[in-house]
CSV table of C-alpha atoms and ligand atoms in Angstrom, one decimal:
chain,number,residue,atom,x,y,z
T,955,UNK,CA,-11.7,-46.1,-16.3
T,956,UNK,CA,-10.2,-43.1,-14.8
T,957,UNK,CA,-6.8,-42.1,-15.9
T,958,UNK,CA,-3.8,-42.3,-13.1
T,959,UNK,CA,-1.4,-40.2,-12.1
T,960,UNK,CA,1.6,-40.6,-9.5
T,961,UNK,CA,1.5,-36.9,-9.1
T,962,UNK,CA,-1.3,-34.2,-10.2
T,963,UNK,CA,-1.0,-30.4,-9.7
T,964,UNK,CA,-3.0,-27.8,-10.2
T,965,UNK,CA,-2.0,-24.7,-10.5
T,966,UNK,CA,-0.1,-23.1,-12.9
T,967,UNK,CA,2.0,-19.8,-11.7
T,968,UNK,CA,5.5,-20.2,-10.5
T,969,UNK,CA,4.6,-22.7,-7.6
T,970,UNK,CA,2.8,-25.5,-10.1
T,971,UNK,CA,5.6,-25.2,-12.7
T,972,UNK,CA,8.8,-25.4,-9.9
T,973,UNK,CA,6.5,-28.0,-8.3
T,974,UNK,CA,6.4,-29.8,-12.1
T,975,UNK,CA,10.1,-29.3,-12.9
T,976,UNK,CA,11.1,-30.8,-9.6
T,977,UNK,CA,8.5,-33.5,-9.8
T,978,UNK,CA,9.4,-35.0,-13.4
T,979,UNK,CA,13.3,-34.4,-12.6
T,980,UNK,CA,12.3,-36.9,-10.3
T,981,UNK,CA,10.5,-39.6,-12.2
T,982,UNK,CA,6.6,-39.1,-10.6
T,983,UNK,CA,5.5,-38.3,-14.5
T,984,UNK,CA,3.0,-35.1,-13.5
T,985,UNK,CA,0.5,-33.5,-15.1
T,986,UNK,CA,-0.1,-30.1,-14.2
T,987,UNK,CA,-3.6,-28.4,-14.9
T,988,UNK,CA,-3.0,-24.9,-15.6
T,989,UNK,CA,-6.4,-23.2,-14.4
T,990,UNK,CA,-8.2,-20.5,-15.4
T,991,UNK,CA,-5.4,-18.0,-15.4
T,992,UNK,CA,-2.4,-20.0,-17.1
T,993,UNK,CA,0.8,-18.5,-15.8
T,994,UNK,CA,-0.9,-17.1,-12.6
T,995,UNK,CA,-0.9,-13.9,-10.7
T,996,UNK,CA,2.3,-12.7,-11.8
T,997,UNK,CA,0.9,-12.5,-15.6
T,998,UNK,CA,-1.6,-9.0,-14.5
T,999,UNK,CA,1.6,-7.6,-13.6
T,1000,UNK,CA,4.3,-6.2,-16.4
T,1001,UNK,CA,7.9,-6.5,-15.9
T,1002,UNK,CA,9.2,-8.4,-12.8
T,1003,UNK,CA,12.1,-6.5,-11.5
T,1004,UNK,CA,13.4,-8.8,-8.2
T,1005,UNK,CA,12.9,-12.4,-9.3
T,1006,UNK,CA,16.6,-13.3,-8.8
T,1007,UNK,CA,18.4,-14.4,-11.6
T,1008,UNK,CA,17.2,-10.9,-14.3
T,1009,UNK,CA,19.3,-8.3,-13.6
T,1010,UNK,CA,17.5,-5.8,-16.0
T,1011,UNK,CA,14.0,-7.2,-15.0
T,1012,UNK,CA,12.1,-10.0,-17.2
T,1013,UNK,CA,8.5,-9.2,-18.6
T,1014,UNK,CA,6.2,-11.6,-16.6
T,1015,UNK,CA,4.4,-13.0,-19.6
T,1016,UNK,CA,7.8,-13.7,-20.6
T,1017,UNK,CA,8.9,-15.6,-17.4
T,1018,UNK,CA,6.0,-17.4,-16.8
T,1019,UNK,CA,6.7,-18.8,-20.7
T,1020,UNK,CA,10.3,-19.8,-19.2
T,1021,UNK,CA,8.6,-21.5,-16.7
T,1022,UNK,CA,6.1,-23.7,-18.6
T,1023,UNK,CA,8.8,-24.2,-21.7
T,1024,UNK,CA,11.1,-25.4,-18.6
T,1025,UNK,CA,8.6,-27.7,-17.1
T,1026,UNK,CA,7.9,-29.4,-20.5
T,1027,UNK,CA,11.5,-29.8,-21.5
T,1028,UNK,CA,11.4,-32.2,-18.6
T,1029,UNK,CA,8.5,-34.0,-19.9
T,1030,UNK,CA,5.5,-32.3,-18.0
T,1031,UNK,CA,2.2,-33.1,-19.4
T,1032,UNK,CA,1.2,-29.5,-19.3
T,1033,UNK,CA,-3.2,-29.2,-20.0
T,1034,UNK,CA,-5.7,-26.8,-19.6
T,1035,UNK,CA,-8.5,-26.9,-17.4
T,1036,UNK,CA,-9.5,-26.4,-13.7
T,1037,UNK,CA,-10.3,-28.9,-10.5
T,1038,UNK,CA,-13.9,-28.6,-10.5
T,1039,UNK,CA,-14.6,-31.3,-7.9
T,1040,UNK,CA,-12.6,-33.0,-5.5
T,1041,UNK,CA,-13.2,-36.3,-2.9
T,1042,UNK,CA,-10.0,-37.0,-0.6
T,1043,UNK,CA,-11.4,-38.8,1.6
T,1044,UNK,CA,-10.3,-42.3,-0.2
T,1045,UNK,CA,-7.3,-43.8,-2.1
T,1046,UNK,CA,-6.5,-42.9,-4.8
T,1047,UNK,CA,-7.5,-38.8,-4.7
T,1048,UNK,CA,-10.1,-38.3,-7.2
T,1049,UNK,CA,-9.7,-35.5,-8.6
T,1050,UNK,CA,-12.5,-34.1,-11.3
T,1051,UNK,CA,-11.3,-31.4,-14.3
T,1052,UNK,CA,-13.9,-29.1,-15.9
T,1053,UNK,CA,-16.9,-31.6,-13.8
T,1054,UNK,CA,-15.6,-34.0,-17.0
T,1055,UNK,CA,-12.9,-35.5,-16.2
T,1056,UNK,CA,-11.9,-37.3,-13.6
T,1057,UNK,CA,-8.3,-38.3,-12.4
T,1058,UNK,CA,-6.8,-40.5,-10.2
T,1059,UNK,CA,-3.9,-39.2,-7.7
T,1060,UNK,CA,-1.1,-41.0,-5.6
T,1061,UNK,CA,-0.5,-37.3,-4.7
T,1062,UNK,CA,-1.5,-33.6,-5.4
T,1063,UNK,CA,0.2,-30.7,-5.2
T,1064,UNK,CA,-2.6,-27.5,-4.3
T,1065,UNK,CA,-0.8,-24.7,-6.4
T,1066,UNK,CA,-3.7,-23.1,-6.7
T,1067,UNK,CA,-3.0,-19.3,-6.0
T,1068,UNK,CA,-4.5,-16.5,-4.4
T,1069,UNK,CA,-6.5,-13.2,-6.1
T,1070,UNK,CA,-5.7,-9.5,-4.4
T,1071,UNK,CA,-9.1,-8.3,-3.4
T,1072,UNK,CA,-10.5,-4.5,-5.4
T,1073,UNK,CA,-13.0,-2.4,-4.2
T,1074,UNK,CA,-14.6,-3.0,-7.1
T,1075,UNK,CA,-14.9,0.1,-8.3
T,1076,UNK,CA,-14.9,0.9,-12.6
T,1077,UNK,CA,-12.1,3.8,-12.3
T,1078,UNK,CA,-10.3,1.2,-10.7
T,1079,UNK,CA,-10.0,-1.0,-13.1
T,1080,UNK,CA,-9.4,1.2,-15.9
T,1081,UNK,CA,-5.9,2.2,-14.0
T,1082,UNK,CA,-4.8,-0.9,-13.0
T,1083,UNK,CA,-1.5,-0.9,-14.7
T,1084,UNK,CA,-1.7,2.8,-15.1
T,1085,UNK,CA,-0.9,3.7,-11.1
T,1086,UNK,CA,-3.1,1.1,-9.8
T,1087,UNK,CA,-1.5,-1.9,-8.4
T,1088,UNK,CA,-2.1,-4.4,-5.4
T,1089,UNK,CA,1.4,-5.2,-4.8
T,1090,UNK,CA,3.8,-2.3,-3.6
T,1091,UNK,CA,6.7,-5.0,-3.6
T,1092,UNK,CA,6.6,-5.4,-7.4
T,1093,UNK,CA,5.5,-1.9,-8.2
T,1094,UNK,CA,6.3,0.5,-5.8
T,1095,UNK,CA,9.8,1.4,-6.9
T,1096,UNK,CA,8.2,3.3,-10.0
T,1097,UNK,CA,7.4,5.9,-7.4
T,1098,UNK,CA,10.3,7.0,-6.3
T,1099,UNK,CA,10.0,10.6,-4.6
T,1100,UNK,CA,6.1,11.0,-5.6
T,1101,UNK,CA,2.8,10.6,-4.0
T,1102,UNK,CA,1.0,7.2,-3.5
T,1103,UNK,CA,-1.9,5.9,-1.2
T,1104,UNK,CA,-2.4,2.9,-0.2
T,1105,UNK,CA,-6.1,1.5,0.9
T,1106,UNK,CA,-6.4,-0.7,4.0
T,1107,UNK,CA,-5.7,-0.5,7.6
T,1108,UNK,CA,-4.4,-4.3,8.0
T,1109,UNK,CA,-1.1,-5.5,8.2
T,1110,UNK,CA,-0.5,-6.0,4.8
T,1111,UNK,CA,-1.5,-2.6,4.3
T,1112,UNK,CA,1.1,-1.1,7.0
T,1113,UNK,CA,3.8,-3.0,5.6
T,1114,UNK,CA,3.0,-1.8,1.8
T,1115,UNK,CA,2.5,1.6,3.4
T,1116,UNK,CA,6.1,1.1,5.6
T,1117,UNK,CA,8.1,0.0,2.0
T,1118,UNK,CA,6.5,2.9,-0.2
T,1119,UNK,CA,7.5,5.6,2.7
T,1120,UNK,CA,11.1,4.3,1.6
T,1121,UNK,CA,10.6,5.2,-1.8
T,1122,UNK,CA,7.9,7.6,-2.4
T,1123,UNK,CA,7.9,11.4,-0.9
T,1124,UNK,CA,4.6,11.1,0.8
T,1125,UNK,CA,2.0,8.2,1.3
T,1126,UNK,CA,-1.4,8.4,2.6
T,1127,UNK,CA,-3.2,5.2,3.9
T,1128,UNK,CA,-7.4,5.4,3.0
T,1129,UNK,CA,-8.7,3.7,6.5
T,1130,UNK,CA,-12.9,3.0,6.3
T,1131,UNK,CA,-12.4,3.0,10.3
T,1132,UNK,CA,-10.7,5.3,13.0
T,1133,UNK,CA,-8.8,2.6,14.2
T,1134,UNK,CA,-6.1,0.1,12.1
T,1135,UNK,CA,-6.5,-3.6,12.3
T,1136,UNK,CA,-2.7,-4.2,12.1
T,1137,UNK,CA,-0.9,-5.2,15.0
T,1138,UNK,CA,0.1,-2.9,17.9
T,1139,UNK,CA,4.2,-3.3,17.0
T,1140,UNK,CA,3.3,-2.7,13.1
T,1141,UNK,CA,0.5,-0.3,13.9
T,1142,UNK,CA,3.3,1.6,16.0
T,1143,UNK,CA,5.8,2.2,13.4
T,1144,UNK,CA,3.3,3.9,10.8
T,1145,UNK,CA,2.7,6.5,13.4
T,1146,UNK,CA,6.1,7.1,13.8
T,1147,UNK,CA,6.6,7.8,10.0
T,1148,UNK,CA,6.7,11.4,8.9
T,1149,UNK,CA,5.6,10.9,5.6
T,1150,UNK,CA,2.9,8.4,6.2
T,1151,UNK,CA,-0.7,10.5,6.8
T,1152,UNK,CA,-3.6,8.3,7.5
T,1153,UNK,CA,-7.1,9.4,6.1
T,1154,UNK,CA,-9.3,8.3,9.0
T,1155,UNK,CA,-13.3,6.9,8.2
T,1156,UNK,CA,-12.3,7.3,4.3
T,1157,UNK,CA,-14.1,5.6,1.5
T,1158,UNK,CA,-12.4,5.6,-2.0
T,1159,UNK,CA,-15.1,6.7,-4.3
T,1160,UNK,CA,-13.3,6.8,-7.4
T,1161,UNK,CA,-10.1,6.8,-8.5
T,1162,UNK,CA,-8.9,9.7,-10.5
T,1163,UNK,CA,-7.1,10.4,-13.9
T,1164,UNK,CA,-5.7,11.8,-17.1
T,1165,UNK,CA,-6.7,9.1,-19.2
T,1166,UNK,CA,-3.6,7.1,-18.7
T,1167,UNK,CA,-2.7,7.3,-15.5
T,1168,UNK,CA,-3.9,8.3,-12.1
T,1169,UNK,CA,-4.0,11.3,-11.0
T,1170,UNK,CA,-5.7,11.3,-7.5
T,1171,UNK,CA,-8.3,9.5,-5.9
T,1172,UNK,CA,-12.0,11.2,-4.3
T,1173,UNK,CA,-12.4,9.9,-0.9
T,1174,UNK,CA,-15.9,10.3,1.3
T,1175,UNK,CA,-15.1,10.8,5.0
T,1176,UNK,CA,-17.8,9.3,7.4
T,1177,UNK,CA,-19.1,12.5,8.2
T,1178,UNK,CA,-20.4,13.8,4.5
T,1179,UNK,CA,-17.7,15.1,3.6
T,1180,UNK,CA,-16.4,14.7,0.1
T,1181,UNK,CA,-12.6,15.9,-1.1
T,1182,UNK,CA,-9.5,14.8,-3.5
T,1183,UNK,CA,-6.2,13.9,-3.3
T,1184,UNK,CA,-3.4,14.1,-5.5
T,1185,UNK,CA,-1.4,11.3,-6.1
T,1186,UNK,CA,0.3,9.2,-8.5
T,1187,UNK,CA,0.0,5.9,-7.9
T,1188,UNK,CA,-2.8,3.6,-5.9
T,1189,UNK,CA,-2.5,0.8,-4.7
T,1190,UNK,CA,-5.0,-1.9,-2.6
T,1191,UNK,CA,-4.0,-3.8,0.4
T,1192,UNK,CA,-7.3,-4.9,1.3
T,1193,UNK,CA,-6.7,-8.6,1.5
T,1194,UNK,CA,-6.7,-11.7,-0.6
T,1195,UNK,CA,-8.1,-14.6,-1.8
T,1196,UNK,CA,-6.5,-17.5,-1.6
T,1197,UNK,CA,-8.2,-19.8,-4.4
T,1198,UNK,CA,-9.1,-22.8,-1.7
T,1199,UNK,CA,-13.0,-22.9,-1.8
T,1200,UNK,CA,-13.0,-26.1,-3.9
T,1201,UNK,CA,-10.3,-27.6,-0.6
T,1202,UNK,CA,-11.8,-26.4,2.4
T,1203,UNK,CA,-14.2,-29.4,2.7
T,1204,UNK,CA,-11.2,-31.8,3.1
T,1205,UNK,CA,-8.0,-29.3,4.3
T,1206,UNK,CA,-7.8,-27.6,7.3
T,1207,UNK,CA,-7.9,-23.5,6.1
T,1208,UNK,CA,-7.3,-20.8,8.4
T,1209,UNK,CA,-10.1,-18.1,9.0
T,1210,UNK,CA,-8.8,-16.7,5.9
T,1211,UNK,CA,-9.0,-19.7,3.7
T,1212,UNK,CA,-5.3,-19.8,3.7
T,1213,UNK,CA,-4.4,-24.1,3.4
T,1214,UNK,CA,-2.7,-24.7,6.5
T,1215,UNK,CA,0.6,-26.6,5.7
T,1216,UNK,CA,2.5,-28.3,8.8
T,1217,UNK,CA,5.7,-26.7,10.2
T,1218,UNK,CA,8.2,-26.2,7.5
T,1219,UNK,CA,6.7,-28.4,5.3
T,1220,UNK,CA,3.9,-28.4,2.3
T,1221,UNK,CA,2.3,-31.3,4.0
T,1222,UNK,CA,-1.4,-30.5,4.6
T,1223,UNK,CA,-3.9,-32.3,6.9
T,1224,UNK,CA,-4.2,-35.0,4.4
T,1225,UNK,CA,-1.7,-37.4,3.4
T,1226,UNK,CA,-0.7,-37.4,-0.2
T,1227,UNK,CA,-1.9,-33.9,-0.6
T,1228,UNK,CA,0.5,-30.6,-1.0
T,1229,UNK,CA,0.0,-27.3,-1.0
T,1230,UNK,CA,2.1,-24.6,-2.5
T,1231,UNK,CA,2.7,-21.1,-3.4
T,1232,UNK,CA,0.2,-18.3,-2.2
T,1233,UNK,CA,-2.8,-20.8,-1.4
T,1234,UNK,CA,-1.3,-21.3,1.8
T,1235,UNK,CA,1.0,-18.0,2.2
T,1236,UNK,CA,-0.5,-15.3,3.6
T,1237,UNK,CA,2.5,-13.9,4.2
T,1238,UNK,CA,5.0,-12.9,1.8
T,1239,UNK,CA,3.1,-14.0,-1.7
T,1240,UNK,CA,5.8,-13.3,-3.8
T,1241,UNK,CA,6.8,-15.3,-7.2
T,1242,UNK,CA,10.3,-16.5,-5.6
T,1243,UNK,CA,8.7,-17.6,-2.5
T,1244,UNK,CA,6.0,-19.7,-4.4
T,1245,UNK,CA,8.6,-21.3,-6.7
T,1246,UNK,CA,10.4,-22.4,-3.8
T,1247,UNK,CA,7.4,-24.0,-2.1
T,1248,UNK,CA,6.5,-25.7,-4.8
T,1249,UNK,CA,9.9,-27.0,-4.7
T,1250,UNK,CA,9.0,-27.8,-1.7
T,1251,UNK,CA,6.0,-29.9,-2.4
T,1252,UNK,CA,7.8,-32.0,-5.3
T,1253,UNK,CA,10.4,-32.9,-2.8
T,1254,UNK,CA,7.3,-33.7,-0.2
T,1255,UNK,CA,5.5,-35.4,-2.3
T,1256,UNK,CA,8.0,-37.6,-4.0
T,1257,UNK,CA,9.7,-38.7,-0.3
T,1258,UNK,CA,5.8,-39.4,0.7
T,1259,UNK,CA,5.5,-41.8,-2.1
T,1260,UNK,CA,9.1,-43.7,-1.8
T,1261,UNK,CA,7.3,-44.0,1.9
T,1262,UNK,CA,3.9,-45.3,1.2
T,1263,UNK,CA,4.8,-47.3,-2.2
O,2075,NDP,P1,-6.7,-8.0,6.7
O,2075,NDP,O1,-8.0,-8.7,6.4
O,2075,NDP,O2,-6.0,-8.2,8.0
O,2075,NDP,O3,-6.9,-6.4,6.6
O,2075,NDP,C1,-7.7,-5.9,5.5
O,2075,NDP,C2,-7.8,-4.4,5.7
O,2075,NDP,O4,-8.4,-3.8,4.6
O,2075,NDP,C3,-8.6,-4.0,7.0
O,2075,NDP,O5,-8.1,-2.8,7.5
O,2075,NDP,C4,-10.0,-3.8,6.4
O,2075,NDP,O6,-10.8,-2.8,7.1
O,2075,NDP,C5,-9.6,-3.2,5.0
O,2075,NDP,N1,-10.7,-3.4,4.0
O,2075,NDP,C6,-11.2,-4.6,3.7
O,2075,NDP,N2,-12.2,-4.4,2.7
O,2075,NDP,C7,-12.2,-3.0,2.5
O,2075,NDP,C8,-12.9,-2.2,1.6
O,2075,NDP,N3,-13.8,-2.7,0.7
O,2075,NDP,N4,-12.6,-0.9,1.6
O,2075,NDP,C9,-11.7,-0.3,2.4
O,2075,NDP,N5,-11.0,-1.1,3.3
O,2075,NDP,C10,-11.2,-2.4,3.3
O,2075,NDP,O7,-5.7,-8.4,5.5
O,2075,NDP,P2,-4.2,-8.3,5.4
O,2075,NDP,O8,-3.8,-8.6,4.0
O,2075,NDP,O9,-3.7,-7.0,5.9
O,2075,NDP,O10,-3.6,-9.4,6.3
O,2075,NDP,C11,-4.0,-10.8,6.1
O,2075,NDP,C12,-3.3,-11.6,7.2
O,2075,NDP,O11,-1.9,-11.7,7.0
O,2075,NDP,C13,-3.6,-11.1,8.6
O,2075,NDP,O12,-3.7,-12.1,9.5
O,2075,NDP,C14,-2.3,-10.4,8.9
O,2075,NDP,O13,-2.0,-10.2,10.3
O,2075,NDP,C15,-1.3,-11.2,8.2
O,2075,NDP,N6,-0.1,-10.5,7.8
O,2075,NDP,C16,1.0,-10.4,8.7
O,2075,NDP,C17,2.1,-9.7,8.4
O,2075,NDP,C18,3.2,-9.6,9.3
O,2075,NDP,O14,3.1,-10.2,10.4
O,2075,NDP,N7,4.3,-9.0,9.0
O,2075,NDP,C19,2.2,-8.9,7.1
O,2075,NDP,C20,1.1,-9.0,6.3
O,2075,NDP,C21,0.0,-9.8,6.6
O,2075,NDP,P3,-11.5,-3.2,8.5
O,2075,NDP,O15,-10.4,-3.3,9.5
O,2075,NDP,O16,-12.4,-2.1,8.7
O,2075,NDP,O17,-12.2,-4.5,8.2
């Protein structure tokens, strides 16, 4: 017989674990399933400088610890393993771990997270943590009064590009087109910054640098032509992906594969399920916003259940 759960979530970064803390504080018993990345996003990142509550910055290895040892001082049943299969279209949820187990759900809470897209290229990856990052919010403040380019002509990419011109003396934006796919308004106020300088029809070939860190980056115009740039710090805004393939059959997902949640809630388009953190944010994706949304999902979740008995 399947095992039963009041409350299953999935997802182990800050969302899951608030979601869990909030959740057994409240008597639904949950087991959380950490995924294939315990501790989530946050832990390819280093020191976490404005989750609220560190004043000198915590190490994000070191938070995400916090979090977990939190959520099990409360009783969570903390486990490893990922949803591999899912059918919500009967009660209880089914819910299937590893394609071994399978669990049976009053409610779930989709905490599942979302991955920063990379070109992909092998330079790349040897820098990332050496001046390559795909979050200027947690990183770009180590910049301060250098040179940084930011990849992308998206929204995302203007506002990363917008935040670093605050900071850093001089930020180029690598565009693969001659025309940005941000919005007019946010489209508008790059052009107006002095010390943003958009690289038109560019392609990052490689990423450049000493070893340790970057150094510059060789771009290769549409036209042929082939030529470097110095700067100090890279850093992607090409999109994400929100970690929702295994959902879309039962959730409504925007274009992006973003869970769509209703109004200010967690509540998705069906009952007894949750969603939580960046799986359905494509907006701010940051570790306090998640936390609170899987607040958010506990509390949904738990009134859902006083409701439906
Ligand atoms: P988008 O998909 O909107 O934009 C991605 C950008 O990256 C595009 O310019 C795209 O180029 C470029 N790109 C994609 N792949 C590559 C590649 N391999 N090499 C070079 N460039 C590449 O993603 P965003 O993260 O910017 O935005 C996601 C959603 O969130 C959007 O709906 C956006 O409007 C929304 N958002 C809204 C904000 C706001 O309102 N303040 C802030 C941030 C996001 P191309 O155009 O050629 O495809």
């Amino acid at each position: 017989m399947a095992e039963r759960t009041k409350c299953l979530i999935l997802g182990g970064g800050p969302a899951g674990f608030t979601a869990a803390i909030y959740a057994s504080r409240a008597n639904l018993s949950p087991i959380l399933y950490e995924g294939i990345q315990p501790g989530g996003q946050l832990t390819t990142t280093t020191i976490v400088e404005n989750f609220p509550g560190f004043p000198g910055g915590v190490d994000a290895n070191t938070l995400m610890d916090s979090m977990r040892e939190q959520a099990r001082s409360f009783g969570v049943d903390i486990r490893s393993g990922s949803a591999s299969a899912v059918d919500f279209g009967s009660r209880p949820l089914r819910v299937t771990i590893d394609g071994a187990t399978v669990l049976e759900a009053d409610t779930v809470i989709i905490a599942t997270g979302a991955e920063a897209k990379y070109l992909g290229l092998s330079s790349e990856m040897k820098y990332r943590g050496g001046g390559v990052s795909a979050c200027a919010t947690c990183d770009g403040f180590f910049y301060r009064n250098r040179t940084v380019a930011v990849v992308g002509g998206g929204d995302t990419a203007c506002e990363e590009a917008l935040y670093l011109s605050g900071i850093a003396n001089k930020v180029y934006m690598i565009v693969r087109r001659d025309v940005l796919r941000a919005s007019k308004a946010m489209a508008a106020r790059v052009m107006e910054k002095e010390n943003i300088e958009i690289l038109w029809n560019c392609n990052t070939q490689e990423v450049l640098g000493d070893g340790f860190s970057v150094t510059g980056a060789r771009l290769l115009r549409k036209d042929g032509t082939v030529f470097d740039i110095d700067i100090d710090g890279f850093f992607l805004a090409i999109g994400h992906s929100p970690a929702s393939g295994l959902f879309a059959q039962w959730l409504e997902t925007d274009p992006a594969g973003y869970i769509v949640t209703k109004g200010k809630t967690s509540c998705t388009s069906v009952e007894g399920v949750f969603a939580a953190g960046d799986v359905q944010d494509p907006r701010y994706r940051q570790a306090v916003t998640a936390a609170a949304s899987g607040c958010m999902a506990a509390r949904d979740a738990e009134q859902y259940l006083l409701e439906n008995n």
